Amino acid sequence: MFQDFADQACPDQGRVRIPLLREELQEQGLTGFIVPRADEFGGENLAAYAERLSWLTGFTGSAGAAVILKTSAAIFIDGRYTLQVKDQVDTDLLDPISIPQNSVAGWLKENTTAGQVIGFDPWLHSANDARRLFNACAATGAELRPCTTNPIDAIWSDQPARPTGQLRLHPPKLAGQTAEDKLAAIVKILKGKATATFITQGDSIAWLFNIRGNDVPCAPLPLAFAIITASGDAFLIIDPAKVSPEVNKALPANVTLMAPSGLASTIEGLASDETTWMLDESLVPYAVKQMIEATGAAIIPGTDPCLKPKAAKNAAELDGMRAAHLRDGVAMCRFLAWFDTMAPTDSLDEIATARALEQFRATTGKLQDISFETISGAGPNGAIVHYRVTESTNRKLDQNSLYLVDSGAQYPDGTTDITRTLAVGTPTAEMKDRFTRVLKGMIAISLARFPQGTTGAQLDTLARMPLWQAGLDYAHGTGHGVGSFLSVHEGPQRIAKTGTTPLEAGNILSNEPGYYKAGHWGIRIENLVIVTEPGLVEGGEEPLHAFETLTLCPIDQRLIDVSLLDDRELNWLNDYHERVFAELSDALEEDTRSWLAEATKPLHR
C-alpha cells in the first residue's frame, strides 16, 4: 500500500543496459528503437513489468520517452522533469530533449537517414502516435517497423510478471448509477455513428462496469480492454483469473468475459467490411487499429465515450468525494500539528515525514492506497516539480527553509490530492513574497465565475497573473481532473495553457499554481475544486459556473505577506480557514484542535 523509497533506478544502469539493447536491436535487424513510458492500456499508472523506460535509463518520471540509435540517443521530458532527468539519467548517453517544444517525431526527422530501420512496439503507441512516427521516418527515407517482440523484454531477464489483481465491485450507493444504465448511455452515443468502439483506459473500464481493480500502484484500476457495440453487447477482455464468481454474477447480462488471448478472434468475429468502428486514436494501441483494419472495417475518429460522463460526477460521487476530503482533512491536520512539533527538533527528513503522513491517513481505517507517490521535498528538492524521494536522495529538513509535500489518498468513496508548502523555522522575505503570489493565483481560481463553454485555458491566466507581474511563472498546468476512487489524473478537463475542453458541472479539478527556485526551494499550494451548476451572480443576468472547494486543510499563514493580499483575497482566506475549523475541529483531539484554532485564526493587516 505505502510508497517504496528504495532506489529503483540510477544513472549508471544506462551504461550497461543501453549497450545490451543495441546488441538486441542488431539481432532483430533494427538500427534504432523507441521506448515510451507506456503500457498496452495507455494509462499513467504502470505495473512493474511495463516500466521499461525506467529500467533502461533510470528515469522514473510519470511521462517521457527515449529513442536509442546505434551511436546516439535522446530522452524526452516535459517541464516537470527538467531537473529530475539530470539527476537520474546519464546525460553523456542520453541527450535530454524538452517537450512540447520538441517531439520524438521531430527528432527522428533530424536524426535518421535513408536505409535505417527504427523499431517500435505497436502495443505501446497509440494510433495517432504511430502515424506521426511513420510520417517522420518516411520524410527521411528511414523505415519504421512494428516489432513482434519488444527488444527490451528480450533482454530484461528478471522482468516482473503481469499483475493478477482481483476485481471487486464498486457499490451502487457510491457509483450513483448502475452499470446497466452506464452501458445504455454509451450505446446511445454509438447509435447512428458506429457499430462498435474499443476502450483501453483502466479508469474508463472501471467506471463503466462499476468495478475496481488492483493491477497498478496508487489507483484501483484493472488492466483490461472493452468492446461496446451499438447493438448493446459488451465484451470485457481481462484475465479470467481476476474475476470471481461474485463479480461475474454482478456484471450486466449483456457483458461477455473474454481472455486476452481471444482478443484477435473477438475482433474478427465482430468486425467486417460492413461495420464501422469509432476509435479514440489518441488512446487505442496501433496494434488494435491494425487488427480492426485487417477485417476491412471502416474506422472513424472519436473520443473515448466514457470520458465526459465519467468526469461529470453525479450526486452520489460528489457526496463521496466530500466525505473523503473531510476524512482526509482530519488526517492532514493531525499530520501538520505533528509536523509543527517535530520540525524544530532537526530530526525530520523527507522519508520520515512522508511515512508519518501515510500513517496518519492509515489511522482513518478507510485508506485503500496512496493516490500517487508522495512528493516530499525539502529545500532544493522542493524545486523539482515531481520529485521522488529515495534513500539516496533523502534530505533532512533544515531550519529556515521550506518543505513541500504533495500527497493524496484513495478511499472507497473518493480520491484526494493536496499540496501544502510549510515553513521550517523563519522564512525569508523572498519566500513569503513568492508564496503569497502563488496563494493569490490559487485564490483567483477559487473565486472565479465563468459562463458555460469556458475552457481551462481561459482560466489558467488567472492563476499565473500574480507571478507574471513579478516576471515569474511555473512550467506545469494549473489543474488536472481527478476521478472518484479512480485515477488521480483524469481527463478531459484541465486548467492549463493547453486546456481546450469546456468545464462542466460535476467536474473535479486540482487548483495548484506554484513557483520553483531551482537549487533552493519550491512552492505549491493545491486544493481540489468542483465545478458547480451555473447560477446567477447577485445583480447579474447570465448564469455562471463557480468552484466549490473540496479540500479542507490550513494554508501556512507564516508564509503569507498580508500586504500583498487585497480585501477580496484576504476575505476568501479567512472564510476558508473559518470553514476548515468548523468542519474539522469536532473530529480532532484537544491538542490538535488547539493547534488548528491557531493555524486558522483570521489574518488582519
Coordinates of C-alpha atoms in Angstrom, one line a residue:
M1 CA 0.0 0.0 0.0
F2 CA 2.6 2.5 1.0
Q3 CA 5.4 4.1 -1.0
D4 CA 8.6 2.3 -1.6
F5 CA 11.5 4.7 -1.0
A6 CA 14.2 2.3 -2.2
D7 CA 16.5 3.4 -5.1
Q8 CA 14.9 1.7 -8.0
A9 CA 17.0 3.3 -10.7
C10 CA 20.3 5.1 -11.2
P11 CA 22.2 6.8 -14.0
D12 CA 24.8 4.1 -14.2
Q13 CA 22.3 1.4 -15.3
G14 CA 22.0 3.0 -18.7
R15 CA 25.7 2.4 -19.3
V16 CA 25.1 -1.3 -19.0
R17 CA 21.6 -1.7 -20.4
I18 CA 21.7 0.6 -23.5
P19 CA 24.6 -1.4 -25.0
L20 CA 22.6 -4.6 -24.3
L21 CA 19.6 -3.1 -26.1
R22 CA 21.8 -2.1 -29.1
E23 CA 23.0 -5.7 -29.4
E24 CA 19.4 -6.9 -29.3
L25 CA 18.5 -4.4 -32.0
Q26 CA 21.2 -5.7 -34.2
E27 CA 19.9 -9.2 -33.7
Q28 CA 16.4 -8.1 -34.8
G29 CA 17.7 -6.2 -37.8
L30 CA 17.0 -2.7 -36.3
T31 CA 19.1 0.4 -36.2
G32 CA 17.0 2.1 -33.5
F33 CA 14.1 1.7 -31.1
I34 CA 11.6 4.0 -29.5
V35 CA 10.9 3.5 -25.8
P36 CA 7.8 5.2 -24.5
R37 CA 6.8 5.2 -20.8
A38 CA 3.6 3.3 -21.6
D39 CA 1.7 0.0 -21.4
E40 CA -0.8 -1.5 -23.7
F41 CA -3.7 0.3 -21.9
G42 CA -2.5 3.9 -22.2
G43 CA -2.7 4.6 -18.5
E44 CA -0.4 6.8 -16.4
N45 CA 0.0 4.2 -13.6
L46 CA 2.2 1.4 -14.8
A47 CA 2.6 -2.1 -13.4
A48 CA 6.2 -3.0 -12.7
Y49 CA 6.5 -5.1 -15.9
A50 CA 5.8 -2.1 -18.0
E51 CA 8.4 0.3 -16.5
R52 CA 10.7 -0.3 -19.5
L53 CA 11.9 3.3 -19.8
S54 CA 12.9 3.4 -16.1
W55 CA 14.6 0.0 -16.3
L56 CA 16.6 1.1 -19.4
T57 CA 17.5 4.7 -18.5
G58 CA 17.0 5.3 -14.7
F59 CA 14.3 8.0 -15.3
T60 CA 11.3 7.5 -13.0
G61 CA 9.0 10.3 -14.2
S62 CA 5.4 9.7 -15.0
A63 CA 5.8 10.7 -18.6
G64 CA 8.6 10.5 -21.1
A65 CA 10.2 8.5 -23.9
A66 CA 13.6 7.6 -25.3
V67 CA 15.0 6.9 -28.7
I68 CA 18.0 4.7 -29.0
L69 CA 20.0 4.7 -32.2
K70 CA 23.4 3.0 -32.9
T71 CA 25.6 5.9 -31.9
S72 CA 23.2 8.4 -30.3
A73 CA 20.2 8.5 -28.0
A74 CA 17.8 11.0 -26.5
I75 CA 15.3 11.2 -23.7
F76 CA 12.2 13.3 -24.0
I77 CA 10.7 15.0 -20.9
D78 CA 8.4 17.9 -20.1
G79 CA 8.9 20.9 -17.9
R80 CA 8.1 19.0 -14.7
Y81 CA 11.2 16.8 -15.1
T82 CA 13.9 19.2 -16.5
L83 CA 15.8 19.0 -13.1
Q84 CA 14.9 15.4 -12.3
V85 CA 16.2 13.9 -15.5
K86 CA 19.7 15.4 -14.9
D87 CA 19.8 13.6 -11.5
Q88 CA 18.6 10.2 -12.8
V89 CA 20.0 9.8 -16.3
D90 CA 23.5 9.7 -17.7
T91 CA 23.3 12.7 -20.0
D92 CA 26.5 11.7 -21.7
L93 CA 24.5 8.7 -23.1
L94 CA 21.1 10.3 -23.4
D95 CA 20.5 13.9 -24.6
P96 CA 17.6 15.4 -22.6
I97 CA 15.1 17.0 -25.0
S98 CA 12.3 19.2 -23.8
I99 CA 8.7 18.7 -24.9
P100 CA 6.3 20.1 -26.2
Q101 CA 8.9 22.4 -27.7
N102 CA 10.3 19.3 -29.4
S103 CA 8.9 15.8 -30.1
V104 CA 10.1 12.3 -30.8
A105 CA 8.8 12.6 -34.4
G106 CA 10.6 15.9 -34.9
W107 CA 13.8 14.4 -33.5
L108 CA 13.6 11.4 -35.8
K109 CA 13.3 13.8 -38.8
E110 CA 16.5 15.4 -37.8
N111 CA 18.5 12.3 -36.7
T112 CA 17.5 9.4 -39.1
T113 CA 18.7 8.8 -42.6
A114 CA 17.6 6.6 -45.6
G115 CA 18.0 2.9 -45.0
Q116 CA 17.7 3.0 -41.2
V117 CA 15.1 0.7 -39.6
I118 CA 13.6 2.1 -36.4
G119 CA 11.6 -0.3 -34.3
F120 CA 8.6 0.3 -32.1
D121 CA 6.2 -1.8 -30.1
P122 CA 2.8 -1.4 -31.7
W123 CA 1.1 -2.1 -28.4
L124 CA 2.8 0.8 -26.6
H125 CA 2.0 3.6 -29.1
S126 CA -1.4 5.0 -29.9
A127 CA -2.6 5.0 -33.5
N128 CA -2.1 8.8 -33.6
D129 CA 1.4 8.5 -32.2
A130 CA 2.3 5.8 -34.7
R131 CA 1.0 7.9 -37.6
R132 CA 3.3 10.8 -36.6
L133 CA 6.3 8.4 -36.3
F134 CA 5.6 6.8 -39.7
N135 CA 5.4 10.2 -41.3
A136 CA 8.7 11.3 -39.6
C137 CA 10.6 8.3 -40.8
A138 CA 9.1 8.5 -44.3
A139 CA 10.3 12.0 -44.6
T140 CA 14.0 10.9 -44.2
G141 CA 13.7 7.6 -46.1
A142 CA 14.0 5.6 -42.9
E143 CA 11.7 2.6 -42.2
L144 CA 9.5 2.4 -39.1
R145 CA 8.9 -1.2 -38.3
P146 CA 6.5 -2.7 -35.7
C147 CA 8.2 -5.3 -33.5
T148 CA 6.6 -8.6 -32.8
T149 CA 8.9 -8.9 -29.7
N150 CA 9.7 -5.9 -27.7
P151 CA 13.6 -5.8 -27.6
I152 CA 13.6 -4.6 -24.0
D153 CA 11.5 -7.6 -22.9
A154 CA 14.1 -9.8 -24.7
I155 CA 17.0 -8.5 -22.5
W156 CA 15.1 -7.9 -19.3
S157 CA 15.9 -11.2 -17.6
D158 CA 14.1 -10.5 -14.3
Q159 CA 11.1 -8.6 -15.8
P160 CA 8.2 -8.8 -13.3
A161 CA 5.2 -10.9 -14.2
R162 CA 1.9 -9.4 -15.3
P163 CA -0.3 -8.4 -12.4
T164 CA -3.2 -10.7 -11.3
G165 CA -5.1 -8.3 -9.1
Q166 CA -8.7 -9.4 -8.3
L167 CA -11.7 -7.3 -9.5
R168 CA -14.0 -6.0 -6.9
L169 CA -17.4 -4.4 -7.2
H170 CA -17.9 -0.7 -6.7
P171 CA -21.3 -0.4 -4.8
P172 CA -24.2 1.5 -6.4
K173 CA -24.5 3.8 -3.4
L174 CA -21.0 5.2 -4.2
A175 CA -21.3 4.9 -8.0
G176 CA -24.6 6.6 -8.1
Q177 CA -25.6 4.8 -11.3
T178 CA -25.8 1.1 -12.3
A179 CA -23.5 -0.4 -14.9
E180 CA -26.6 -1.3 -17.0
D181 CA -27.5 2.4 -17.2
K182 CA -24.0 3.5 -18.0
L183 CA -23.7 0.9 -20.8
A184 CA -27.1 2.0 -22.2
A185 CA -25.8 5.6 -22.3
I186 CA -22.6 4.6 -24.2
V187 CA -24.7 2.5 -26.6
K188 CA -26.9 5.6 -27.2
I189 CA -23.7 7.6 -28.1
L190 CA -22.7 4.9 -30.6
K191 CA -26.1 4.5 -32.3
G192 CA -26.1 6.3 -35.7
K193 CA -22.4 6.8 -35.6
A194 CA -20.6 3.4 -35.4
T195 CA -21.1 -0.3 -35.0
A196 CA -18.7 -0.6 -32.1
T197 CA -16.0 1.1 -30.1
F198 CA -12.8 -0.1 -28.3
I199 CA -11.9 1.2 -24.9
T200 CA -8.4 0.9 -23.3
Q201 CA -8.3 3.2 -20.3
G202 CA -8.5 1.4 -16.9
D203 CA -10.4 4.2 -15.3
S204 CA -13.0 4.2 -18.1
I205 CA -13.5 0.5 -17.8
A206 CA -13.7 0.6 -14.0
W207 CA -16.2 3.4 -14.2
L208 CA -18.3 1.8 -16.9
F209 CA -18.7 -1.6 -15.3
N210 CA -18.8 -0.4 -11.6
I211 CA -15.7 -2.4 -10.8
R212 CA -12.3 -1.7 -9.3
G213 CA -9.0 -3.5 -9.7
N214 CA -5.7 -4.0 -8.2
D215 CA -3.2 -4.1 -11.1
V216 CA -1.4 -0.8 -10.8
P217 CA 0.1 1.2 -8.0
C218 CA -1.9 4.1 -6.5
A219 CA -5.1 3.6 -8.4
P220 CA -7.8 0.9 -8.1
L221 CA -7.7 0.0 -11.8
P222 CA -7.8 -3.2 -13.7
L223 CA -5.7 -3.8 -16.8
A224 CA -8.3 -4.7 -19.3
F225 CA -9.9 -3.8 -22.7
A226 CA -13.5 -3.4 -23.5
I227 CA -15.6 -3.5 -26.7
I228 CA -19.0 -1.9 -26.8
T229 CA -21.3 -2.4 -29.7
A230 CA -24.3 -0.3 -30.9
S231 CA -26.5 -3.4 -30.6
G232 CA -25.9 -3.4 -26.8
D233 CA -23.4 -6.2 -26.5
A234 CA -20.3 -5.6 -24.4
F235 CA -17.0 -7.5 -24.1
L236 CA -14.7 -7.2 -21.1
I237 CA -11.3 -8.6 -22.2
I238 CA -9.4 -9.5 -19.0
D239 CA -7.6 -12.4 -17.4
P240 CA -10.4 -14.7 -16.2
A241 CA -8.5 -15.5 -13.0
K242 CA -9.1 -11.9 -11.9
V243 CA -12.9 -12.3 -12.0
S244 CA -14.5 -14.0 -9.0
P245 CA -17.9 -15.7 -9.4
E246 CA -19.5 -12.9 -7.3
V247 CA -18.2 -10.2 -9.7
N248 CA -19.1 -12.2 -12.8
K249 CA -22.6 -12.6 -11.5
A250 CA -23.0 -8.9 -10.8
L251 CA -21.9 -7.8 -14.3
P252 CA -24.8 -6.9 -16.6
A253 CA -26.2 -9.8 -18.6
N254 CA -25.1 -8.3 -21.9
V255 CA -21.4 -8.4 -20.8
T256 CA -19.3 -11.3 -22.1
L257 CA -15.9 -12.0 -20.4
M258 CA -13.1 -12.8 -22.8
A259 CA -9.5 -13.8 -22.1
P260 CA -6.8 -11.5 -23.7
S261 CA -5.7 -14.4 -25.9
G262 CA -9.1 -14.2 -27.5
L263 CA -8.9 -10.5 -28.4
A264 CA -8.0 -11.1 -32.1
S265 CA -10.7 -13.6 -32.7
T266 CA -13.3 -11.5 -30.9
I267 CA -12.4 -8.5 -33.2
E268 CA -12.5 -10.8 -36.2
G269 CA -16.0 -12.0 -35.2
L270 CA -17.4 -8.5 -34.7
A271 CA -15.6 -6.5 -37.4
S272 CA -16.1 -6.8 -41.1
D273 CA -16.2 -4.5 -44.2
E274 CA -19.8 -3.8 -43.3
T275 CA -19.0 -2.4 -39.8
T276 CA -17.8 1.0 -38.6
W277 CA -15.6 1.4 -35.5
M278 CA -15.3 4.6 -33.6
L279 CA -11.8 4.7 -32.1
D280 CA -10.1 7.3 -29.9
E281 CA -6.9 7.1 -31.9
S282 CA -5.1 9.1 -29.2
L283 CA -5.6 6.1 -26.8
V284 CA -6.2 2.9 -28.8
P285 CA -2.9 1.0 -29.5
Y286 CA -1.7 0.9 -33.1
A287 CA -1.8 -2.9 -32.9
V288 CA -5.5 -2.9 -32.2
K289 CA -6.2 -0.5 -35.0
Q290 CA -4.2 -2.9 -37.3
M291 CA -6.4 -5.8 -36.2
I292 CA -9.6 -3.9 -37.0
E293 CA -8.3 -2.5 -40.3
A294 CA -7.4 -6.1 -41.4
T295 CA -11.1 -7.1 -41.3
G296 CA -12.0 -4.3 -43.8
A297 CA -14.0 -2.4 -41.2
A298 CA -14.2 1.4 -41.6
I299 CA -12.7 3.5 -38.8
I300 CA -14.0 6.9 -37.8
P301 CA -12.2 9.1 -35.3
G302 CA -13.8 9.8 -31.9
T303 CA -13.1 10.1 -28.3
D304 CA -13.4 7.5 -25.5
P305 CA -17.2 7.8 -24.9
C306 CA -16.7 7.2 -21.2
L307 CA -14.5 10.3 -20.6
K308 CA -17.1 13.1 -20.4
P309 CA -19.8 11.2 -18.5
K310 CA -17.1 9.9 -16.1
A311 CA -15.8 13.3 -15.5
A312 CA -19.2 14.8 -14.7
K313 CA -19.7 13.4 -11.2
N314 CA -23.2 12.6 -10.1
A315 CA -24.6 13.5 -6.7
A316 CA -23.5 10.2 -5.0
E317 CA -20.0 10.6 -6.3
L318 CA -19.8 14.2 -5.2
D319 CA -21.1 13.3 -1.7
G320 CA -18.5 10.5 -1.5
M321 CA -15.7 12.9 -2.5
R322 CA -16.9 15.4 0.1
A323 CA -16.8 12.7 2.8
A324 CA -13.3 11.5 1.6
H325 CA -12.0 15.1 1.8
L326 CA -13.4 15.6 5.3
R327 CA -11.7 12.4 6.5
D328 CA -8.5 13.4 4.7
G329 CA -8.6 16.9 6.2
V330 CA -8.7 15.4 9.7
A331 CA -5.6 13.2 8.8
M332 CA -3.8 16.2 7.3
C333 CA -4.4 18.4 10.4
R334 CA -3.1 15.7 12.7
F335 CA 0.0 15.5 10.4
L336 CA 0.5 19.2 10.3
A337 CA 0.2 19.5 14.1
W338 CA 2.7 16.7 14.5
F339 CA 5.0 18.4 11.9
D340 CA 5.0 21.7 13.8
T341 CA 6.0 19.9 16.9
M342 CA 8.8 17.9 15.2
A343 CA 10.2 20.4 12.8
P344 CA 12.1 22.5 15.4
T345 CA 13.9 19.4 16.7
D346 CA 16.0 18.9 13.5
S347 CA 15.0 15.2 13.5
L348 CA 12.9 15.1 10.3
D349 CA 13.9 14.0 6.9
E350 CA 11.9 13.6 3.7
I351 CA 11.2 9.9 4.1
A352 CA 10.3 10.0 7.8
T353 CA 7.9 12.9 7.1
A354 CA 6.2 11.1 4.2
R355 CA 5.9 7.9 6.2
A356 CA 4.3 9.8 9.0
L357 CA 1.7 11.3 6.7
E358 CA 0.9 7.9 5.3
Q359 CA 0.4 6.6 8.8
F360 CA -1.9 9.4 9.8
R361 CA -4.1 8.5 6.7
A362 CA -3.9 4.8 7.6
T363 CA -5.4 5.5 11.0
T364 CA -8.6 6.6 9.4
G365 CA -9.3 2.9 8.8
K366 CA -10.5 3.7 5.3
L367 CA -7.3 4.1 3.4
Q368 CA -7.0 1.8 0.4
D369 CA -3.8 3.2 -1.0
I370 CA -2.0 6.5 -1.6
S371 CA -3.2 8.1 -4.8
F372 CA 0.3 8.8 -6.1
E373 CA 3.8 8.6 -4.8
T374 CA 4.1 11.3 -2.1
I375 CA 6.3 14.3 -3.3
S376 CA 8.2 15.1 -0.1
G377 CA 10.7 17.8 -1.0
A378 CA 12.9 19.6 1.5
G379 CA 14.8 22.8 0.4
P380 CA 16.2 22.4 -3.1
N381 CA 14.3 19.1 -3.6
G382 CA 11.1 21.0 -3.4
A383 CA 12.1 22.8 -6.6
I384 CA 11.9 19.5 -8.5
V385 CA 8.2 19.6 -9.5
H386 CA 7.6 15.8 -9.5
Y387 CA 10.4 14.9 -7.1
R388 CA 10.6 11.3 -5.9
V389 CA 12.4 10.8 -2.7
T390 CA 14.6 7.7 -2.4
E391 CA 17.1 6.5 0.2
S392 CA 20.0 8.1 -1.7
T393 CA 18.2 11.5 -2.3
N394 CA 16.6 11.7 1.2
R395 CA 17.3 15.1 2.7
K396 CA 17.0 16.5 6.2
L397 CA 14.6 19.4 6.8
D398 CA 16.9 22.3 7.5
Q399 CA 15.9 25.2 9.6
N400 CA 14.9 28.5 7.9
S401 CA 13.8 26.6 4.8
L402 CA 10.7 25.4 3.0
Y403 CA 9.2 21.9 2.8
L404 CA 6.8 20.9 0.0
V405 CA 4.5 17.9 0.4
D406 CA 2.2 16.9 -2.4
S407 CA 0.2 13.8 -1.5
G408 CA -3.1 12.1 -1.8
A409 CA -5.2 9.1 -0.8
Q410 CA -7.5 6.5 -2.3
Y411 CA -10.6 5.9 -0.1
P412 CA -13.6 3.8 -1.1
D413 CA -15.7 6.9 -1.5
G414 CA -13.2 9.3 -3.1
T415 CA -9.7 10.3 -4.2
T416 CA -7.7 13.1 -2.7
D417 CA -4.8 15.2 -3.9
I418 CA -3.4 18.1 -1.8
T419 CA -0.2 20.1 -1.7
R420 CA 1.0 22.3 1.2
T421 CA 4.2 24.2 1.5
L422 CA 5.4 24.6 5.1
A423 CA 7.9 26.9 6.8
V424 CA 10.6 25.2 8.7
G425 CA 12.0 27.9 11.0
T426 CA 11.9 31.5 9.8
P427 CA 11.1 32.2 6.2
T428 CA 12.8 34.9 4.2
A429 CA 11.0 37.9 2.7
E430 CA 11.5 36.3 -0.8
M431 CA 9.9 33.1 0.3
K432 CA 6.9 35.0 1.7
D433 CA 6.6 37.1 -1.5
R434 CA 6.6 34.1 -3.8
F435 CA 4.3 32.1 -1.6
T436 CA 1.8 34.9 -1.4
R437 CA 1.8 35.3 -5.2
V438 CA 1.1 31.6 -5.6
L439 CA -1.6 31.9 -3.0
K440 CA -3.2 34.9 -4.9
G441 CA -3.3 32.8 -8.0
M442 CA -4.9 29.9 -6.2
I443 CA -7.5 32.2 -4.7
A444 CA -8.2 33.7 -8.1
I445 CA -9.2 30.3 -9.4
S446 CA -11.2 29.6 -6.3
L447 CA -13.2 32.8 -6.7
A448 CA -13.7 32.5 -10.5
R449 CA -17.1 32.8 -12.1
F450 CA -17.4 31.8 -15.7
P451 CA -20.1 31.1 -18.3
Q452 CA -20.9 27.7 -19.8
G453 CA -18.4 26.8 -22.5
T454 CA -15.4 28.3 -20.7
T455 CA -12.2 26.2 -21.1
G456 CA -9.4 25.6 -18.7
A457 CA -7.0 27.6 -20.9
Q458 CA -9.2 30.7 -20.4
L459 CA -8.9 30.3 -16.6
D460 CA -5.3 29.4 -16.4
T461 CA -4.1 33.0 -16.8
L462 CA -5.9 33.9 -13.6
A463 CA -3.6 31.7 -11.6
R464 CA -0.4 33.0 -13.3
M465 CA -1.1 36.7 -13.3
P466 CA 0.3 37.5 -9.8
L467 CA 3.5 35.7 -10.8
W468 CA 3.7 37.2 -14.2
Q469 CA 3.5 40.6 -12.7
A470 CA 6.8 39.9 -11.0
G471 CA 8.4 38.2 -14.0
L472 CA 7.8 34.7 -12.7
D473 CA 6.0 31.6 -13.9
Y474 CA 5.8 27.8 -13.5
A475 CA 6.3 25.0 -16.0
H476 CA 3.2 22.9 -15.3
G477 CA -0.6 23.1 -15.7
T478 CA -2.6 24.8 -13.0
G479 CA -5.1 22.0 -12.6
H480 CA -5.9 18.4 -13.7
G481 CA -9.1 16.4 -13.5
V482 CA -9.5 14.0 -10.6
G483 CA -11.5 10.7 -10.5
S484 CA -13.9 9.3 -7.9
F485 CA -12.0 6.4 -6.3
L486 CA -10.3 6.2 -9.7
S487 CA -7.2 7.8 -11.2
V488 CA -5.9 11.0 -9.5
H489 CA -5.3 12.3 -13.0
E490 CA -8.4 12.3 -15.1
G491 CA -9.3 13.9 -18.4
P492 CA -10.5 15.6 -20.5
Q493 CA -10.9 18.6 -18.2
R494 CA -7.9 20.6 -17.1
I495 CA -6.8 24.1 -16.2
A496 CA -3.8 24.7 -18.3
K497 CA -2.5 26.7 -21.3
T498 CA -3.5 23.7 -23.4
G499 CA -6.8 23.0 -21.7
T500 CA -9.3 23.2 -24.6
T501 CA -12.2 21.2 -23.1
P502 CA -15.1 23.3 -21.7
L503 CA -15.5 22.8 -18.0
E504 CA -18.8 21.2 -16.9
A505 CA -20.8 20.9 -13.7
G506 CA -19.6 18.0 -11.7
N507 CA -16.0 18.2 -13.0
I508 CA -13.4 17.9 -10.2
L509 CA -10.1 19.6 -10.8
S510 CA -7.0 20.5 -8.9
N511 CA -6.1 24.1 -8.3
E512 CA -2.3 24.2 -7.9
P513 CA -0.2 27.1 -9.0
G514 CA 3.4 27.1 -7.9
Y515 CA 6.8 28.7 -8.1
Y516 CA 10.2 26.9 -8.1
K517 CA 13.6 28.5 -7.4
A518 CA 16.0 25.9 -8.8
G519 CA 18.6 24.7 -6.3
H520 CA 16.9 26.4 -3.4
W521 CA 13.2 25.6 -2.7
G522 CA 9.8 25.1 -4.3
I523 CA 6.3 26.4 -3.5
R524 CA 2.9 24.9 -4.5
I525 CA -0.5 25.2 -2.9
E526 CA -3.2 22.8 -4.0
N527 CA -6.8 22.3 -3.3
L528 CA -9.4 20.3 -5.2
V529 CA -12.5 22.0 -6.5
I530 CA -15.9 21.0 -8.0
V531 CA -17.4 22.9 -10.9
T532 CA -20.9 23.9 -9.7
E533 CA -24.1 24.2 -11.6
P534 CA -24.5 27.6 -13.3
G535 CA -26.2 30.2 -11.1
L536 CA -26.9 33.9 -11.1
V537 CA -24.5 36.4 -9.6
E538 CA -26.3 39.0 -7.5
G539 CA -27.4 41.7 -9.9
G540 CA -26.2 39.7 -12.9
E541 CA -28.0 38.4 -16.0
E542 CA -26.2 35.3 -17.1
P543 CA -25.9 32.0 -15.2
L544 CA -22.3 31.3 -14.3
H545 CA -20.4 28.3 -13.0
A546 CA -18.3 28.6 -9.9
F547 CA -15.9 26.4 -7.9
E548 CA -16.7 24.6 -4.7
T549 CA -13.6 23.9 -2.7
L550 CA -13.3 20.3 -1.6
T551 CA -10.0 20.3 0.3
L552 CA -10.1 21.1 4.0
C553 CA -6.7 21.9 5.4
P554 CA -5.0 25.1 6.7
I555 CA -2.6 27.1 4.5
D556 CA 0.6 28.0 6.3
Q557 CA 0.0 31.6 7.4
R558 CA 3.6 32.1 8.5
L559 CA 4.4 32.3 4.8
I560 CA 1.9 34.9 3.9
D561 CA 2.7 38.6 3.3
V562 CA -0.7 40.1 4.1
S563 CA 0.2 43.4 2.5
L564 CA 0.2 41.7 -0.9
L565 CA -3.5 40.5 -0.5
D566 CA -6.4 42.7 -1.5
D567 CA -9.6 42.7 0.6
R568 CA -11.3 40.1 -1.5
E569 CA -8.4 37.7 -1.3
L570 CA -8.0 38.2 2.5
N571 CA -11.7 37.6 3.0
W572 CA -11.5 34.4 1.0
L573 CA -8.6 33.2 3.1
N574 CA -10.3 34.0 6.4
D575 CA -13.6 32.5 5.3
Y576 CA -11.8 29.3 4.1
H577 CA -10.0 28.9 7.4
E578 CA -13.2 29.5 9.3
R579 CA -14.8 26.7 7.3
V580 CA -11.8 24.4 7.9
F581 CA -12.0 24.8 11.6
A582 CA -15.8 24.5 11.7
E583 CA -15.8 21.2 9.7
L584 CA -12.8 19.5 11.2
S585 CA -12.5 20.6 14.8
D586 CA -15.1 18.2 16.3
A587 CA -13.2 15.2 14.9
L588 CA -9.9 16.2 16.5
E589 CA -8.4 15.6 19.9
E590 CA -8.0 18.6 22.2
D591 CA -4.3 19.4 21.5
T592 CA -4.8 19.1 17.7
R593 CA -7.9 21.2 17.9
S594 CA -5.9 23.9 19.7
W595 CA -3.3 23.8 17.0
L596 CA -6.0 24.1 14.3
A597 CA -7.5 27.1 16.1
E598 CA -4.2 28.9 16.0
A599 CA -3.5 27.8 12.4
T600 CA -6.8 29.1 11.1
K601 CA -7.1 32.3 13.1
P602 CA -8.1 35.3 11.0
L603 CA -5.4 37.4 9.4
H604 CA -5.5 41.2 9.5
R605 CA -3.4 44.0 8.1

